[in-house]
């Protein structure tokens, strides 16, 4: 069955790196008979400035009804200082489709890129699951006496039993299915006694359903230290929205930088959204120097999820090969262009796949 993929290149380097990801998908379709159909949408700053439209009305239902996956490059443009269009599109899809799992694999593909001393690929290989629909990012709050010396800002941290339970269950289920032994739940319940106290009590219940999994709890500050001191101790980390946002950027650096970090926004049984962890990086946009590897690895994660795990693995293997051979863009110390690296990886992925391997 053909998988339909909605592609939103977005803004800035999002457009350039997505071009490499779609070129790979189109080439896989043409030359390796990968059953995918790619449909592009021009949602982003340009459309917003031209037409005042960010996420068109009816878009969510259309995505749900007609697509198997959504691929996003990056959103953000200095001409829209409020970033309103980015919030409408990204958060609109995340919240609107209730994509409550943010999956961020942290995998070092080439040891020389790790900023830690004497670490090899086996030392940095874990997955962060970040709750994606709650926490302080829901936008509940307000400002009292704005612009005065007595200004007061309130930002609520929303945590629900349902929301906490489903992300914890997802993380434990993932560990069980992948044969991973260790799950670490992290919060700041020593200071946030109500909101994160709920994480503690739900975690206490959920972990008992998975006796074969070694589960433990770390406060987020300890987790940050431990991720740097000994990243090899983790298989699966699960945490709340804001804390997950922060530690997944720490994770991105452990794997060699933000230009190498893919992510997925999931809700089992629904259309999922795949995006690079990096933003639109306006200062390097249009120069053909953005690193396309995060976008290609994101495409791999998406294909894995769509049932083509052999291709996902192959993309990862070829990206690792490119890193080993220093076929990289300037952010990783190389001299190659976005299109140069994208083309190099595309050709090698295609060479290694026979048409029959895809099906
Ligand atoms: P946002 O605020 O949406 O996160 P941003 O582009 O300012 O957007 P990041 O994506 O976190 O922030 O990137 C920070 C910096 O890292 C960029 O300004 C850019 O210099 C660099 N960077 C990010 N992604 C890439 C990439 N794919 N290739 C090369 N450099 C990158």
XYZ file of C-alpha atoms and ligand atoms in Angstrom:
390
model
C 0.000 0.000 0.000
C 1.323 3.445 -0.918
C 2.170 5.620 2.105
C 1.221 9.246 1.627
C 3.594 11.794 3.144
C 2.710 15.472 3.628
C 5.886 17.555 3.422
C 6.095 21.061 4.904
C 9.557 22.486 4.109
C 8.779 25.652 6.115
C 11.335 28.452 6.309
C 15.060 29.180 6.082
C 17.292 26.129 6.027
C 14.176 24.004 6.576
C 13.531 24.433 2.858
C 17.064 23.437 1.869
C 17.360 20.359 4.079
C 13.845 19.183 3.239
C 14.771 19.350 -0.456
C 17.451 16.726 0.257
C 15.022 14.549 2.230
C 12.361 14.637 -0.506
C 15.002 14.044 -3.193
C 15.947 10.881 -1.307
C 12.315 9.785 -0.966
C 11.610 10.463 -4.654
C 14.755 8.591 -5.700
C 13.827 5.643 -3.479
C 10.385 5.634 -5.075
C 11.739 5.806 -8.621
C 14.751 3.570 -8.372
C 13.955 1.203 -5.504
C 10.165 1.088 -5.867
C 9.524 2.457 -2.401
C 5.719 2.834 -2.272
C 5.476 6.461 -1.138
C 3.754 9.548 -2.449
C 5.098 12.925 -1.410
C 2.789 15.963 -1.394
C 4.308 19.354 -0.575
C 2.593 22.204 1.276
C 3.882 25.788 1.176
C 2.916 26.619 4.756
C 5.447 28.985 6.279
C 6.497 32.626 6.627
C 6.219 33.456 2.919
C 2.578 32.367 2.732
C 1.800 33.979 6.083
C 3.203 37.331 4.956
C 1.522 37.094 1.548
C -1.903 35.789 2.526
C -2.089 36.022 6.314
C -2.549 32.246 6.434
C -0.428 30.043 8.706
C -2.173 26.681 9.173
C -5.052 26.741 6.655
C -8.481 25.950 8.010
C -9.359 22.290 7.611
C -5.654 21.373 7.416
C -5.658 19.114 10.457
C -8.605 17.037 9.296
C -7.092 16.811 5.826
C -3.754 15.607 7.240
C -5.523 13.063 9.401
C -7.735 11.757 6.629
C -5.363 11.725 3.693
C -1.827 11.129 5.007
C 0.220 8.479 6.784
C 2.956 10.862 7.948
C 3.925 14.533 8.046
C 7.501 15.719 7.483
C 8.457 19.235 8.616
C 11.723 21.042 7.844
C 11.850 24.039 10.206
C 9.770 27.128 10.866
C 10.886 30.616 11.856
C 11.653 33.785 9.907
C 12.987 37.152 11.115
C 10.287 38.900 9.049
C 7.731 37.420 11.486
C 9.234 38.471 14.838
C 6.312 37.068 16.804
C 6.895 33.663 15.191
C 3.114 33.410 15.098
C 3.007 31.304 11.934
C 5.496 28.824 13.382
C 3.457 28.474 16.571
C 0.228 28.081 14.587
C 1.666 25.393 12.330
C 3.921 23.415 14.678
C 1.968 23.674 17.889
C -1.274 23.577 15.891
C -0.331 20.148 14.513
C 1.184 18.858 17.774
C -1.734 19.906 19.946
C -4.433 19.579 17.277
C -3.546 15.981 16.454
C -2.710 15.286 20.105
C 0.775 14.026 19.243
C 1.709 13.399 22.839
C 4.992 11.559 22.311
C 8.092 13.440 21.279
C 10.707 10.827 20.472
C 14.297 11.985 20.228
C 16.891 9.329 19.542
C 20.344 10.273 20.798
C 22.818 8.130 18.925
C 26.460 8.919 18.335
C 27.173 7.784 14.779
C 30.858 8.761 14.726
C 32.981 8.836 17.887
C 35.131 11.807 16.844
C 32.056 14.084 16.938
C 31.314 13.471 20.618
C 32.340 16.438 22.786
C 33.080 14.058 25.685
C 36.550 12.545 26.107
C 37.168 8.914 25.131
C 33.603 8.009 24.268
C 32.678 5.601 21.532
C 29.452 4.970 19.609
C 28.292 2.401 22.169
C 28.476 4.972 24.993
C 25.890 7.321 23.481
C 22.831 5.425 22.316
C 19.535 6.130 24.038
C 16.100 7.567 23.377
C 14.437 10.519 25.079
C 10.647 10.539 25.301
C 9.371 14.019 26.005
C 5.736 14.663 26.890
C 4.552 16.851 24.058
C 1.152 18.335 24.896
C 1.260 19.620 28.477
C 3.566 21.413 30.905
C 4.188 25.164 30.769
C 3.936 25.176 26.965
C 0.143 25.073 26.882
C 0.035 28.871 27.189
C -2.087 29.213 30.303
C -1.217 32.370 32.192
C -1.173 36.094 31.825
C 0.445 39.378 32.618
C -0.843 41.769 35.244
C 0.133 45.463 35.155
C 2.212 45.048 31.980
C 5.046 47.486 31.409
C 4.948 48.829 34.980
C 7.401 48.385 37.822
C 4.847 46.100 39.443
C 4.473 43.822 36.422
C 3.476 40.242 37.280
C 3.770 37.302 34.885
C 2.081 33.962 35.552
C 2.747 30.832 33.473
C 0.974 27.697 34.584
C 2.511 24.221 34.389
C -0.239 21.830 33.330
C 0.085 18.144 34.282
C -2.782 15.684 33.985
C -2.954 12.103 35.186
C -3.965 10.984 31.683
C -1.138 12.951 30.056
C 1.542 11.715 32.441
C 0.361 8.122 32.358
C 0.243 7.798 28.589
C 3.788 9.092 28.025
C 5.163 6.858 30.792
C 3.337 3.842 29.370
C 4.647 4.663 25.888
C 8.233 4.783 27.173
C 7.940 1.493 29.069
C 6.203 -0.209 26.125
C 8.910 1.048 23.779
C 11.627 -0.339 26.062
C 9.847 -3.675 26.280
C 9.333 -3.974 22.507
C 12.901 -2.962 21.686
C 14.377 -5.290 24.296
C 15.840 -2.356 26.246
C 16.370 -2.955 29.939
C 16.545 0.496 31.539
C 13.994 3.294 31.827
C 14.821 6.521 33.681
C 12.010 8.909 34.634
C 13.095 12.439 35.388
C 11.293 15.374 36.982
C 11.815 18.142 39.504
C 9.365 16.852 42.090
C 11.536 18.000 44.997
C 10.723 21.603 44.041
C 7.532 21.319 41.956
C 5.665 19.323 44.544
C 2.224 19.415 42.970
C 2.788 19.158 39.216
C 5.766 16.854 39.367
C 4.410 15.152 42.460
C 1.805 13.788 40.058
C 4.610 12.410 37.859
C 6.018 10.657 40.930
C 2.773 8.989 41.897
C 1.839 7.900 38.361
C 5.378 6.614 37.763
C 5.104 4.586 40.983
C 2.036 2.851 39.542
C 3.192 2.400 35.947
C 6.636 0.957 36.749
C 5.012 -1.898 38.672
C 3.378 -3.098 35.455
C 6.833 -3.670 33.945
C 8.748 -5.751 36.499
C 11.266 -6.947 33.903
C 12.430 -3.404 33.250
C 14.940 -1.758 35.527
C 13.344 1.607 36.226
C 14.750 4.469 38.213
C 14.116 8.100 38.939
C 16.544 11.028 38.722
C 15.853 14.666 39.397
C 16.425 16.627 36.217
C 19.547 18.391 37.505
C 21.118 15.052 38.415
C 20.085 13.643 35.045
C 21.852 16.518 33.247
C 25.048 15.737 35.164
C 24.765 12.016 34.579
C 24.137 12.415 30.847
C 27.509 14.133 30.604
C 29.378 11.988 33.165
C 28.273 8.593 31.851
C 25.745 8.620 28.982
C 26.176 4.859 28.547
C 23.994 4.200 31.612
C 20.791 5.153 29.738
C 18.524 3.270 27.327
C 15.240 5.197 27.643
C 14.659 8.547 29.361
C 11.129 9.844 29.857
C 10.274 13.292 31.125
C 7.966 16.286 30.906
C 7.605 18.770 28.075
C 9.947 21.572 29.115
C 12.547 19.373 30.790
C 12.557 17.111 27.728
C 13.013 20.112 25.476
C 16.141 21.107 27.378
C 17.791 17.720 27.814
C 17.187 16.728 24.227
C 19.360 19.636 23.104
C 21.999 18.367 25.534
C 21.533 14.962 23.909
C 21.886 16.492 20.446
C 25.315 17.818 21.396
C 26.390 14.424 22.737
C 25.626 12.947 19.330
C 27.644 15.578 17.476
C 25.429 18.634 17.155
C 22.010 19.871 16.296
C 22.590 19.284 12.577
C 22.437 15.543 13.294
C 19.345 15.293 15.495
C 16.045 13.832 14.238
C 12.731 13.676 16.084
C 9.233 12.259 15.829
C 5.896 13.480 17.230
C 3.630 10.504 17.693
C 0.243 9.313 18.790
C -0.127 5.572 18.176
C -2.747 4.881 15.545
C -2.753 8.441 14.217
C -0.808 10.336 11.592
C 2.617 11.229 13.011
C 4.846 14.225 12.400
C 8.596 14.000 11.879
C 10.877 17.008 12.217
C 14.485 18.009 12.593
C 15.398 19.205 16.082
C 17.137 22.272 14.650
C 15.389 25.485 13.683
C 15.353 27.516 10.477
C 18.777 29.128 11.185
C 18.049 32.300 9.161
C 21.654 33.515 9.277
C 22.898 30.595 7.181
C 19.785 30.171 5.024
C 20.124 30.342 1.246
C 23.873 29.649 1.299
C 23.737 25.928 0.581
C 25.778 25.173 3.711
C 23.123 23.788 6.100
C 23.727 20.255 7.279
C 21.068 18.002 5.704
C 21.885 14.984 7.899
C 19.241 15.666 10.563
C 16.610 15.879 7.821
C 17.825 12.650 6.197
C 17.902 10.852 9.558
C 14.405 12.219 10.231
C 13.268 10.746 6.913
C 14.834 7.466 8.065
C 12.955 7.597 11.363
C 9.744 8.232 9.423
C 10.344 5.324 7.032
C 11.113 3.102 10.004
C 7.785 4.063 11.526
C 5.988 3.508 8.211
C 7.251 -0.064 8.139
C 10.478 0.290 6.112
C 12.948 -0.173 8.927
C 15.605 -1.587 6.603
C 15.735 1.749 4.762
C 15.846 3.732 7.999
C 18.813 1.621 9.093
C 20.492 2.038 5.726
C 20.168 5.833 5.828
C 21.728 5.829 9.281
C 24.565 3.579 8.132
C 25.338 5.815 5.141
C 25.191 9.019 7.238
C 27.699 7.383 9.626
C 29.892 6.558 6.618
C 29.719 10.194 5.411
C 30.772 11.365 8.882
C 33.649 8.891 8.950
C 34.867 10.092 5.558
C 34.444 13.781 6.504
C 31.878 14.306 3.787
C 30.320 17.067 5.914
C 29.094 20.677 5.892
C 30.929 23.571 7.672
C 29.044 23.128 10.985
C 30.971 19.853 11.362
C 34.229 21.331 10.123
C 33.835 20.303 6.481
C 33.722 22.135 3.177
C 30.828 20.317 1.489
C 27.533 21.934 0.540
C 24.012 20.901 1.561
C 23.355 19.505 -1.907
C 26.799 17.863 -2.031
C 26.273 15.940 1.218
C 22.638 15.170 0.343
C 23.597 13.798 -3.073
C 26.487 11.744 -1.659
C 24.214 10.075 0.879
C 21.361 9.574 -1.610
C 23.526 7.785 -4.149
C 25.034 5.436 -1.584
C 21.676 4.571 -0.023
C 20.309 3.744 -3.463
C 23.359 1.725 -4.458
C 23.002 -0.483 -1.412
C 19.279 -1.178 -1.810
C 17.846 -3.637 -4.274
C 14.209 -3.014 -5.347
C 13.087 -6.205 -3.624
C 14.586 -5.099 -0.301
C 12.124 -2.274 -0.016
C 8.862 -4.129 -0.175
P 14.929 28.048 16.708
O 14.881 29.285 17.565
O 13.686 27.797 15.966
O 15.431 26.833 17.414
P 17.449 28.697 15.351
O 17.737 28.365 13.951
O 17.824 30.041 15.816
O 15.907 28.408 15.526
P 18.714 26.274 16.157
O 18.113 25.504 15.107
O 18.670 25.729 17.525
O 18.145 27.713 16.335
O 20.176 26.499 15.667
C 21.132 27.232 16.359
C 22.283 27.448 15.416
O 22.869 26.213 15.059
C 21.849 28.063 14.091
O 21.763 29.440 14.155
C 22.903 27.572 13.144
O 24.038 28.377 13.199
C 23.220 26.193 13.685
N 22.463 25.152 12.980
C 21.259 24.643 13.294
N 20.891 23.702 12.420
C 21.883 23.605 11.535
C 22.095 22.803 10.371
N 21.207 21.906 9.930
N 23.241 22.990 9.693
C 24.155 23.871 10.090
N 24.017 24.641 11.173
C 22.902 24.528 11.889
